[in-house]
Amino acid sequence: MLRKFLIPAFLALVASPPVLANPDVWVTTNWHVQMAGHSVTGLTLDWTFDAFASSYLFTTFDADGDGTVTNQEAQAKEDELFAPIAEQDWYLTILGDGAPVSWHLQHVEPVFEPDHFGLKLTVSFDGLQAPFAASLHDDVLFFDFSFAGDDFLTVEGPVDPACRFVAGPGEGALEGHTSTITLRCGDPS
Amino acid sequence: MTDSLARILCILIVVSFTTAGPVKAEEISLPAVEMATQEGGLWDRWTDAIVAFQRRANAEVARHMNAIDSGKSLGALFLGLAIAFVYGVFHAFGPGHGKFIIVSYFLGRDAQIGRGVVMAIQVAIVHVIAAIAIVWLADITLRAGFGIGLAEVPGVRAASFLIIAAIGLYMLYQAFRAALGYIDPSEVGHGHSHAQEGHAQDHGHAHHEEHGHSHAHSHGHGHNENHGHAHAHGHGQASEASKVESGLMAVAAGIVPCPGAVLIMLYAVANDMIYPGFLLVAAMSLGIGLTICSLGVGAILARQTALRLVEGGGTGSSGALVVRHGFNFGGAIIVTLIGLVSFVAFLDVPLG
């Protein structure tokens, strides 16, 4: 009886893709899109870390353990802590017409609260029209990015009435990315 | 009165005209966002479900730790332990946690199911100890930087990879010895030459019928009674060697703790909840152990089944011998490669 269940399960797991998701840090995100002349020109991404990672990060910044993070304490640790994330281009991929485009990091701001550690990331790029796509994704799945509720997206500026934002799993070059937003125009599909 | 009314109407008209003009760039518009539906296959949905469950479980464990802290102790603790256990079960489906090593190890040698269970428990225990040790060495951890660096305690990781590689090489050495006829292929992993002592023929067959595996059963089951002291002593030594080997493997596979478990432990320390934190990490590690155990036992059964199928498939003992050698070499090579490649990657030495 044991064999009947275990062997197929074992074979299924062994034959499965080598990477299965097991993130250790969970990040919920709010997205703010800047538009100009119906083109997307920038993004502000608010990361909120899970309680465990928040606690760890806050403790790390709060060097004297007094429950608050001073500017000095923040500056002392910022480079050290954010360097690994920055090396991964902040896990942000932006596509214009299906191809990756370069973006400029304008601002990074940590948000310090004991149970709520956040990161506000503002990037800009040359105006991109639909099809535009952006994703937050960690290839090694140490971080998991998910949208923060139903109203995670705000847009600043005019959006062509024929266009709409679609959130969810990525396609094409963003295949496998779960936190993706896409600006689609015209085609109702 | 009429003048006042007229003025108010004029103001309202002017205001309405100015606000109803073209959309300005600085205005905030909130278009409806469509949520794309998941169009992937069954596997993608399964993976997404596992991730979604873990996300929820992670938040629930935190919530229950806070509940414990705020005085709702017992119920919150038990529920938290249950969630942490299931969290561990699903968390271990992902990369890491020594699963691939354990599977390769058990594919590469004859072993009893009990050995797979024991090894999984050992991995879980080592996981807990390692997580706690890492937190006790918080200075090192905190200095390691955020991200994957949490588990990057220098030396521990390197030692773990080297132990795995060494065990792989030892398995390879045994596989070669078996291939060259110095030991019986079924002896690989047991470290003794029982067949040459003339006992395998006496007992192997009966065990084979009973357990589908001739050698595995011949350890640890009443040999003392049947064969007297001298023989039992020989088995005891062999079994001890095998236990040490698999124990070392369990240590190597489990000594690099799960960063998730370390984060929970750090949270517990930061919030003066060391004992609940310890229990939650233990529950999570047991869950991880259960998944590893399933895979280890699955590997043992897969090897046994494959050998039995070949033996019963008309190719006879020669076919079974080839398959057994194949498993022995395959498992040994994979374990060695995992250890060596991981060590090279740790040193950041280019492979090409």
Coordinates of C-alpha atoms in Angstrom, one line a residue:
Chain A
M1 CA 0.0 0.0 0.0
L2 CA 2.8 2.3 1.0
R3 CA 4.6 1.7 -2.3
K4 CA 1.4 2.5 -4.3
F5 CA 1.4 6.1 -3.0
L6 CA 5.0 6.8 -2.3
I7 CA 6.6 5.7 -5.5
P8 CA 4.4 7.7 -7.9
A9 CA 4.7 10.7 -5.6
F10 CA 8.5 10.3 -5.5
L11 CA 8.8 9.9 -9.2
A12 CA 6.6 12.9 -9.8
L13 CA 8.8 15.0 -7.6
V14 CA 12.1 13.7 -9.0
A15 CA 10.8 14.2 -12.6
S16 CA 9.5 17.7 -11.8
P17 CA 11.3 20.9 -12.7
P18 CA 14.4 21.3 -10.5
V19 CA 13.2 24.6 -9.0
L20 CA 10.1 24.7 -6.9
A21 CA 9.2 27.8 -5.1
N22 CA 10.2 28.0 -1.5
P23 CA 10.7 31.6 -0.7
D24 CA 12.0 32.6 2.7
V25 CA 11.1 36.3 2.6
W26 CA 7.6 37.5 1.6
V27 CA 7.1 40.9 0.1
T28 CA 3.8 42.5 -0.6
T29 CA 3.9 45.4 -3.1
N30 CA 2.0 48.5 -4.0
W31 CA 2.6 49.9 -7.4
H32 CA 2.3 53.5 -8.4
V33 CA 2.6 54.2 -12.2
Q34 CA 3.6 57.6 -13.6
M35 CA 2.3 58.4 -17.0
A36 CA 2.9 61.3 -19.3
G37 CA 1.1 61.8 -22.6
H38 CA -0.3 58.2 -22.4
S39 CA 3.2 56.8 -22.0
V40 CA 4.5 55.2 -18.9
T41 CA 7.5 57.1 -17.6
G42 CA 8.1 55.8 -14.1
L43 CA 7.2 53.5 -11.3
T44 CA 7.2 53.7 -7.5
L45 CA 7.2 50.4 -5.8
D46 CA 6.3 50.1 -2.1
W47 CA 7.7 46.9 -0.7
T48 CA 6.4 45.6 2.6
F49 CA 8.3 42.7 4.2
D50 CA 6.7 40.0 6.2
A51 CA 6.7 40.2 10.0
F52 CA 9.8 38.0 10.4
A53 CA 11.9 39.8 7.8
S54 CA 10.6 43.1 9.1
S55 CA 11.7 42.3 12.6
Y56 CA 15.1 41.2 11.4
L57 CA 15.7 44.2 9.2
F58 CA 14.5 46.6 11.9
T59 CA 16.7 45.0 14.5
T60 CA 19.6 45.2 12.1
F61 CA 19.1 48.9 11.5
D62 CA 18.3 49.7 15.1
A63 CA 21.9 49.3 16.3
D64 CA 21.4 50.7 19.8
G65 CA 18.2 48.7 20.3
D66 CA 16.1 51.7 21.5
G67 CA 13.2 50.9 19.2
T68 CA 13.8 53.7 16.7
V69 CA 16.1 54.1 13.8
T70 CA 17.9 57.3 13.5
N71 CA 19.3 58.7 10.3
Q72 CA 22.8 57.8 11.4
E73 CA 21.8 54.2 12.1
A74 CA 20.0 54.0 8.8
Q75 CA 22.9 55.3 6.8
A76 CA 25.3 53.0 8.6
K77 CA 23.5 49.9 7.4
E78 CA 21.8 50.9 4.2
D79 CA 24.6 50.1 1.8
E80 CA 25.4 46.8 3.5
L81 CA 21.9 45.6 3.6
F82 CA 20.7 46.8 0.2
A83 CA 23.8 45.9 -1.7
P84 CA 22.6 42.3 -2.4
I85 CA 19.2 43.5 -3.5
A86 CA 20.7 46.2 -5.6
E87 CA 23.0 43.6 -7.3
Q88 CA 19.9 41.9 -8.5
D89 CA 18.7 45.2 -10.0
W90 CA 16.1 45.3 -7.3
Y91 CA 14.4 42.3 -9.0
L92 CA 12.7 44.7 -11.3
T93 CA 12.3 43.9 -15.0
I94 CA 10.7 46.4 -17.4
L95 CA 9.7 45.5 -20.9
G96 CA 8.8 47.9 -23.7
D97 CA 7.3 46.2 -26.8
G98 CA 8.4 42.9 -25.4
A99 CA 12.1 43.8 -25.0
P100 CA 13.9 44.7 -21.7
V101 CA 14.5 48.4 -21.3
S102 CA 17.0 50.1 -19.0
W103 CA 15.7 52.2 -16.2
H104 CA 17.1 54.7 -13.8
L105 CA 16.9 54.4 -10.1
Q106 CA 15.8 57.7 -8.8
H107 CA 15.2 57.0 -5.1
V108 CA 15.4 54.3 -2.5
E109 CA 13.8 54.9 0.9
P110 CA 13.5 52.4 3.7
V111 CA 10.5 52.6 5.9
F112 CA 11.2 51.8 9.5
E113 CA 8.6 50.3 11.8
P114 CA 9.3 47.4 14.2
D115 CA 6.6 45.1 12.6
H116 CA 6.5 46.7 9.2
F117 CA 9.7 47.2 7.4
G118 CA 9.3 48.7 3.9
L119 CA 11.2 49.9 1.0
K120 CA 10.1 52.5 -1.4
L121 CA 11.7 52.3 -4.8
T122 CA 11.2 55.0 -7.5
V123 CA 12.5 54.4 -11.0
S124 CA 12.1 56.3 -14.3
F125 CA 12.7 55.5 -17.9
D126 CA 12.0 56.8 -21.4
G127 CA 8.3 57.0 -22.1
L128 CA 6.9 53.6 -23.0
Q129 CA 3.6 52.9 -24.7
A130 CA 1.7 49.7 -24.7
P131 CA 2.6 46.9 -24.7
F132 CA 4.4 47.8 -21.6
A133 CA 5.1 45.3 -18.8
A134 CA 7.0 45.4 -15.5
S135 CA 7.6 42.7 -13.0
L136 CA 9.1 42.1 -9.6
H137 CA 10.6 38.6 -9.5
D138 CA 13.5 36.8 -7.8
D139 CA 14.9 34.0 -10.0
V140 CA 16.2 32.0 -7.0
L141 CA 12.9 32.5 -5.2
F142 CA 14.4 33.7 -2.0
F143 CA 12.0 36.6 -2.2
D144 CA 8.4 36.2 -3.1
F145 CA 6.6 39.2 -4.4
S146 CA 2.8 39.5 -4.3
F147 CA 0.4 42.3 -4.8
A148 CA -1.0 44.0 -1.7
G149 CA -4.7 43.4 -1.9
D150 CA -7.0 44.5 -4.7
D151 CA -6.1 48.2 -4.8
F152 CA -2.4 47.8 -5.1
L153 CA -2.1 49.9 -8.2
T154 CA -2.5 53.6 -8.6
V155 CA -1.8 55.6 -11.8
E156 CA -0.8 59.2 -12.0
G157 CA -1.6 60.8 -15.3
P158 CA -3.9 60.2 -18.2
V159 CA -4.5 56.7 -19.4
D160 CA -5.8 56.2 -23.0
P161 CA -9.4 55.0 -22.6
A162 CA -8.7 52.1 -24.9
C163 CA -5.9 50.9 -22.6
R164 CA -6.0 49.0 -19.3
F165 CA -3.7 47.6 -16.8
V166 CA -3.6 43.9 -16.3
A167 CA -2.0 42.3 -13.3
G168 CA -1.0 38.8 -12.7
P169 CA 1.4 36.2 -14.1
G170 CA 3.8 37.3 -16.8
E171 CA 4.0 36.1 -20.4
G172 CA 6.8 35.8 -22.9
A173 CA 10.0 37.1 -21.4
L174 CA 8.3 37.4 -18.1
E175 CA 7.1 33.8 -18.1
G176 CA 7.1 32.5 -14.5
H177 CA 7.0 35.9 -13.0
T178 CA 3.9 36.1 -10.8
S179 CA 3.9 39.8 -9.9
T180 CA 3.6 41.5 -13.3
I181 CA 1.6 44.4 -14.5
T182 CA 1.0 45.0 -18.2
L183 CA -0.5 47.9 -20.1
R184 CA -2.6 46.7 -22.9
C185 CA -4.4 48.8 -25.5
G186 CA -7.1 47.9 -28.1
D187 CA -7.2 44.2 -28.0
P188 CA -9.8 43.2 -25.4
S189 CA -8.2 39.8 -24.9
Chain B
M1 CA -31.9 87.3 -2.5
T2 CA -32.1 86.9 -6.3
D3 CA -28.7 88.6 -6.7
S4 CA -27.2 86.3 -4.1
L5 CA -28.6 83.2 -5.8
A6 CA -27.4 84.4 -9.2
R7 CA -23.8 85.0 -7.8
I8 CA -23.7 81.5 -6.3
L9 CA -24.9 79.9 -9.5
C10 CA -22.2 81.8 -11.4
I11 CA -19.5 80.7 -9.1
L12 CA -20.7 77.1 -9.3
I13 CA -20.8 77.2 -13.2
V14 CA -17.3 78.7 -13.3
V15 CA -16.0 76.1 -10.9
S16 CA -17.6 73.2 -12.8
F17 CA -16.1 74.4 -16.1
T18 CA -12.7 74.7 -14.7
T19 CA -12.8 71.2 -13.1
A20 CA -14.4 69.5 -16.1
G21 CA -11.6 70.5 -18.5
P22 CA -9.0 68.2 -20.1
V23 CA -7.3 65.7 -17.7
K24 CA -4.1 67.2 -16.4
A25 CA -1.0 65.2 -16.0
E26 CA -0.8 65.8 -12.2
E27 CA -4.3 64.3 -11.6
I28 CA -4.6 60.9 -10.2
S29 CA -6.7 58.5 -12.1
L30 CA -7.6 55.1 -10.9
P31 CA -8.3 52.8 -13.7
A32 CA -9.8 49.4 -13.0
V33 CA -7.1 46.8 -12.9
E34 CA -7.9 43.5 -14.4
M35 CA -6.4 40.5 -12.7
A36 CA -5.1 38.0 -15.2
T37 CA -6.2 34.5 -14.7
Q38 CA -3.6 31.8 -14.3
E39 CA -3.4 29.9 -17.6
G40 CA -0.7 27.5 -16.7
G41 CA -1.0 23.8 -16.5
L42 CA -1.6 21.6 -13.5
W43 CA 2.0 21.9 -12.4
D44 CA 2.0 25.7 -12.4
R45 CA -1.2 25.8 -10.4
W46 CA 0.3 23.3 -7.9
T47 CA 3.4 25.4 -7.5
D48 CA 1.4 28.6 -7.2
A49 CA -0.8 26.9 -4.6
I50 CA 2.2 25.9 -2.6
V51 CA 3.6 29.4 -2.7
A52 CA 0.2 30.9 -1.7
F53 CA -0.1 28.5 1.1
Q54 CA 3.3 29.3 2.4
R55 CA 2.7 33.0 2.2
R56 CA -0.4 32.6 4.3
A57 CA 1.2 30.2 6.7
N58 CA 4.1 32.6 7.2
A59 CA 1.7 35.3 8.2
E60 CA -0.3 33.0 10.4
V61 CA 2.8 31.8 12.3
A62 CA 3.7 35.4 13.0
R63 CA 0.1 36.1 14.1
H64 CA 0.1 33.2 16.4
M65 CA 3.4 34.2 17.9
N66 CA 2.0 37.6 18.6
A67 CA -1.1 35.9 20.2
I68 CA 1.2 33.8 22.4
D69 CA 3.0 37.0 23.4
S70 CA -0.3 38.7 24.2
G71 CA -1.3 36.0 26.7
K72 CA -3.4 33.8 24.5
S73 CA -0.9 31.1 25.1
L74 CA -2.0 27.5 24.8
G75 CA -4.5 27.5 22.0
A76 CA -2.4 29.9 20.0
L77 CA 0.7 27.8 20.6
F78 CA -0.8 24.6 19.5
L79 CA -2.4 26.1 16.4
G80 CA 0.9 27.9 15.7
L81 CA 2.8 24.6 16.0
A82 CA 0.4 22.9 13.6
I83 CA 0.7 25.7 11.1
A84 CA 4.5 25.7 11.4
F85 CA 4.6 22.0 10.9
V86 CA 2.5 22.2 7.7
Y87 CA 4.5 25.2 6.6
G88 CA 7.6 23.1 6.9
V89 CA 6.1 20.2 4.9
F90 CA 5.3 22.5 2.0
H91 CA 8.4 24.7 2.4
A92 CA 10.6 21.7 1.9
F93 CA 9.1 21.0 -1.5
G94 CA 11.3 23.8 -2.8
P95 CA 15.0 23.8 -3.5
G96 CA 17.5 23.2 -0.7
H97 CA 16.9 21.3 2.5
G98 CA 19.0 18.4 1.3
K99 CA 16.3 16.6 -0.5
F100 CA 18.2 15.9 -3.7
I101 CA 21.2 14.7 -1.7
I102 CA 19.1 12.3 0.4
V103 CA 17.3 10.9 -2.7
S104 CA 20.6 10.4 -4.6
Y105 CA 22.2 8.8 -1.5
F106 CA 19.4 6.3 -1.1
L107 CA 19.2 5.6 -4.8
G108 CA 22.9 4.7 -4.6
R109 CA 22.8 2.1 -1.8
D110 CA 20.6 -0.6 -0.3
A111 CA 18.9 0.6 2.8
Q112 CA 15.9 -0.2 4.9
I113 CA 12.9 2.2 5.0
G114 CA 13.7 2.7 8.7
R115 CA 17.0 4.2 7.7
G116 CA 15.3 6.8 5.5
V117 CA 13.0 7.8 8.4
V118 CA 15.8 8.0 10.9
M119 CA 17.9 10.1 8.5
A120 CA 15.0 12.5 7.9
I121 CA 14.6 12.9 11.6
Q122 CA 18.3 13.5 12.0
V123 CA 18.2 16.2 9.3
A124 CA 15.2 17.8 11.0
I125 CA 17.1 17.8 14.4
V126 CA 20.2 19.2 12.8
H127 CA 18.1 21.9 11.1
V128 CA 16.7 23.0 14.5
I129 CA 20.1 23.0 16.2
A130 CA 21.7 24.8 13.3
A131 CA 18.9 27.5 13.3
I132 CA 19.3 28.1 17.0
A133 CA 23.1 28.1 16.8
I134 CA 23.0 30.6 14.0
V135 CA 20.8 32.9 16.1
W136 CA 23.0 32.5 19.1
L137 CA 25.8 33.6 16.8
A138 CA 23.6 36.6 15.9
D139 CA 26.5 38.9 15.5
I140 CA 27.8 36.8 12.6
T141 CA 24.4 36.5 11.2
L142 CA 23.6 40.1 11.4
R143 CA 26.9 41.0 9.8
A144 CA 26.4 38.6 7.0
G145 CA 23.9 41.0 5.4
F146 CA 20.4 40.6 4.3
G147 CA 19.2 37.9 1.9
I148 CA 20.9 34.6 1.2
G149 CA 23.7 35.8 3.5
L150 CA 21.6 34.7 6.5
A151 CA 22.9 31.2 6.0
E152 CA 26.3 32.2 4.9
V153 CA 28.2 31.5 8.0
P154 CA 31.7 30.9 6.5
G155 CA 33.0 27.5 7.0
V156 CA 29.7 25.8 7.9
R157 CA 28.5 25.8 4.4
A158 CA 31.9 24.9 3.0
A159 CA 32.3 22.0 5.5
S160 CA 28.8 20.8 4.6
F161 CA 29.6 20.6 0.9
L162 CA 32.9 18.9 1.5
I163 CA 31.3 16.3 3.7
I164 CA 28.8 15.6 1.0
A165 CA 31.5 15.3 -1.6
A166 CA 33.6 13.0 0.6
I167 CA 30.6 10.7 1.2
G168 CA 29.9 10.8 -2.5
L169 CA 33.5 9.8 -3.2
Y170 CA 33.3 7.0 -0.6
M171 CA 30.1 5.8 -2.3
L172 CA 32.0 5.9 -5.6
Y173 CA 34.8 3.9 -4.1
Q174 CA 32.4 1.3 -2.8
A175 CA 30.6 1.2 -6.2
F176 CA 34.0 0.5 -7.9
R177 CA 34.8 -2.2 -5.4
A178 CA 31.5 -3.8 -6.1
A179 CA 31.9 -3.6 -9.8
L180 CA 35.4 -5.2 -9.6
G181 CA 34.0 -8.0 -7.5
Y182 CA 35.7 -7.1 -4.2
I183 CA 32.3 -6.9 -2.5
D184 CA 28.8 -7.9 -3.3
P185 CA 27.0 -5.0 -5.1
S186 CA 24.2 -5.3 -2.5
E187 CA 26.7 -4.7 0.2
V188 CA 27.3 -1.1 -1.0
G189 CA 26.4 1.1 1.8
H190 CA 26.9 -1.5 4.5
G191 CA 30.6 -1.6 4.6
H192 CA 31.2 -5.3 5.2
S193 CA 31.6 -8.4 3.2
H194 CA 28.8 -10.5 4.6
A195 CA 28.3 -12.4 1.4
Q196 CA 31.8 -13.7 1.5
E197 CA 31.1 -15.2 4.9
G198 CA 28.6 -17.5 3.4
H199 CA 25.5 -16.2 5.1
A200 CA 23.8 -14.3 2.4
Q201 CA 22.7 -17.3 0.6
D202 CA 21.2 -18.8 3.8
H203 CA 19.1 -15.8 4.7
G204 CA 18.9 -13.6 1.7
H205 CA 16.2 -15.5 -0.1
A206 CA 13.8 -15.7 2.8
H207 CA 14.2 -12.0 3.4
H208 CA 13.7 -11.3 -0.3
E209 CA 10.3 -12.9 -0.2
E210 CA 9.3 -11.2 2.9
H211 CA 10.6 -7.7 2.2
G212 CA 11.5 -7.7 -1.5
H213 CA 15.1 -6.9 -0.6
S214 CA 17.7 -9.4 0.2
H215 CA 20.3 -7.5 2.1
A216 CA 18.6 -4.6 3.8
H217 CA 16.7 -6.9 6.1
S218 CA 19.8 -8.8 7.1
H219 CA 20.9 -5.9 9.4
G220 CA 19.4 -5.4 12.7
H221 CA 16.9 -8.2 12.8
G222 CA 17.6 -11.0 15.2
H223 CA 21.0 -12.0 13.9
N224 CA 22.2 -12.3 17.4
E225 CA 19.8 -15.0 18.1
N226 CA 20.3 -16.9 14.9
H227 CA 24.0 -16.8 14.4
G228 CA 25.7 -16.4 17.6
H229 CA 28.0 -13.8 19.0
A230 CA 30.8 -13.7 16.6
H231 CA 28.6 -13.1 13.6
A232 CA 26.4 -10.6 15.3
H233 CA 29.4 -8.7 16.3
G234 CA 30.4 -8.4 12.7
H235 CA 27.1 -7.0 11.7
G236 CA 27.1 -4.6 14.6
Q237 CA 30.3 -3.1 13.4
A238 CA 29.1 -2.9 9.8
S239 CA 25.8 -1.3 10.9
E240 CA 27.6 1.2 13.1
A241 CA 29.8 2.2 10.1
S242 CA 26.7 2.6 8.0
K243 CA 24.9 4.6 10.6
V244 CA 27.9 6.9 11.0
E245 CA 27.9 7.4 7.2
S246 CA 24.2 8.2 7.0
G247 CA 24.4 10.3 10.2
L248 CA 27.2 12.4 8.6
M249 CA 25.1 12.8 5.5
A250 CA 22.2 14.0 7.6
V251 CA 24.4 16.5 9.3
A252 CA 25.8 17.7 6.0
A253 CA 22.4 18.0 4.5
G254 CA 20.8 19.7 7.5
I255 CA 23.5 21.9 8.9
V256 CA 22.9 24.9 6.7
P257 CA 19.6 26.0 8.3
C258 CA 16.6 27.2 6.4
P259 CA 16.7 31.0 6.3
G260 CA 13.0 31.0 7.0
A261 CA 13.6 29.1 10.3
V262 CA 16.4 31.5 11.2
L263 CA 14.1 34.5 10.6
I264 CA 11.4 33.0 12.9
M265 CA 14.0 32.3 15.6
L266 CA 15.4 35.9 15.3
Y267 CA 11.9 37.2 15.6
A268 CA 11.3 35.1 18.7
V269 CA 14.5 36.4 20.3
A270 CA 13.7 40.0 19.4
N271 CA 10.3 39.6 21.0
D272 CA 11.4 37.6 24.1
M273 CA 9.6 34.5 22.9
I274 CA 12.6 32.1 22.8
Y275 CA 10.8 29.0 24.0
P276 CA 7.7 29.4 21.7
G277 CA 10.1 30.3 18.9
F278 CA 12.2 27.2 19.6
L279 CA 9.0 25.0 19.5
L280 CA 7.8 26.7 16.3
V281 CA 11.1 26.2 14.6
A282 CA 11.1 22.6 15.8
A283 CA 7.6 22.0 14.4
M284 CA 8.7 23.6 11.1
S285 CA 11.8 21.4 11.0
L286 CA 9.7 18.3 11.7
G287 CA 7.5 19.2 8.7
I288 CA 10.7 19.6 6.6
G289 CA 11.8 16.3 7.9
L290 CA 8.5 14.6 6.9
T291 CA 8.9 15.8 3.3
I292 CA 12.6 14.7 3.2
C293 CA 11.5 11.4 4.8
S294 CA 8.9 10.8 2.1
L295 CA 11.5 11.4 -0.5
G296 CA 14.1 9.3 1.1
V297 CA 11.7 6.4 1.6
G298 CA 10.5 6.9 -1.9
A299 CA 14.0 6.6 -3.2
I300 CA 14.6 3.4 -1.2
L301 CA 11.4 1.9 -2.5
A302 CA 12.1 3.1 -6.1
R303 CA 15.4 1.3 -6.0
Q304 CA 14.0 -1.8 -4.5
T305 CA 11.1 -1.9 -7.0
A306 CA 13.3 -1.3 -10.0
L307 CA 15.6 -4.1 -8.9
R308 CA 12.7 -6.4 -8.3
L309 CA 11.2 -5.5 -11.7
V310 CA 14.4 -6.2 -13.5
E311 CA 14.9 -9.5 -11.6
G312 CA 11.3 -10.5 -12.5
G313 CA 11.6 -9.2 -16.1
G314 CA 13.4 -12.1 -17.6
T315 CA 16.8 -10.6 -17.6
G316 CA 17.5 -12.5 -14.4
S317 CA 20.3 -11.8 -11.9
S318 CA 22.6 -10.4 -14.6
G319 CA 20.2 -7.7 -15.5
A320 CA 19.5 -6.9 -11.8
L321 CA 23.3 -6.7 -11.3
V322 CA 23.7 -4.2 -14.0
V323 CA 20.8 -2.1 -12.6
R324 CA 22.2 -2.3 -9.1
H325 CA 25.6 -1.2 -10.4
G326 CA 23.9 1.6 -12.3
F327 CA 22.2 2.8 -9.2
N328 CA 25.3 2.5 -7.1
F329 CA 27.4 4.6 -9.6
G330 CA 24.6 7.0 -10.4
G331 CA 23.8 7.8 -6.8
A332 CA 27.5 8.1 -5.9
I333 CA 28.3 10.4 -8.9
I334 CA 25.3 12.7 -8.2
V335 CA 26.1 13.0 -4.5
T336 CA 29.8 13.7 -5.3
L337 CA 28.8 16.3 -8.0
I338 CA 26.4 18.0 -5.6
G339 CA 29.1 18.4 -3.0
L340 CA 31.9 19.5 -5.4
V341 CA 29.8 21.8 -7.6
S342 CA 28.3 23.4 -4.5
F343 CA 31.7 23.8 -3.0
V344 CA 33.1 25.4 -6.2
A345 CA 30.1 27.7 -6.3
F346 CA 30.7 28.6 -2.7
L347 CA 34.3 29.6 -3.5
D348 CA 33.0 31.4 -6.5
V349 CA 35.4 29.7 -8.8
P350 CA 34.4 29.6 -12.4
L351 CA 33.7 26.1 -13.7
G352 CA 34.7 26.7 -17.3

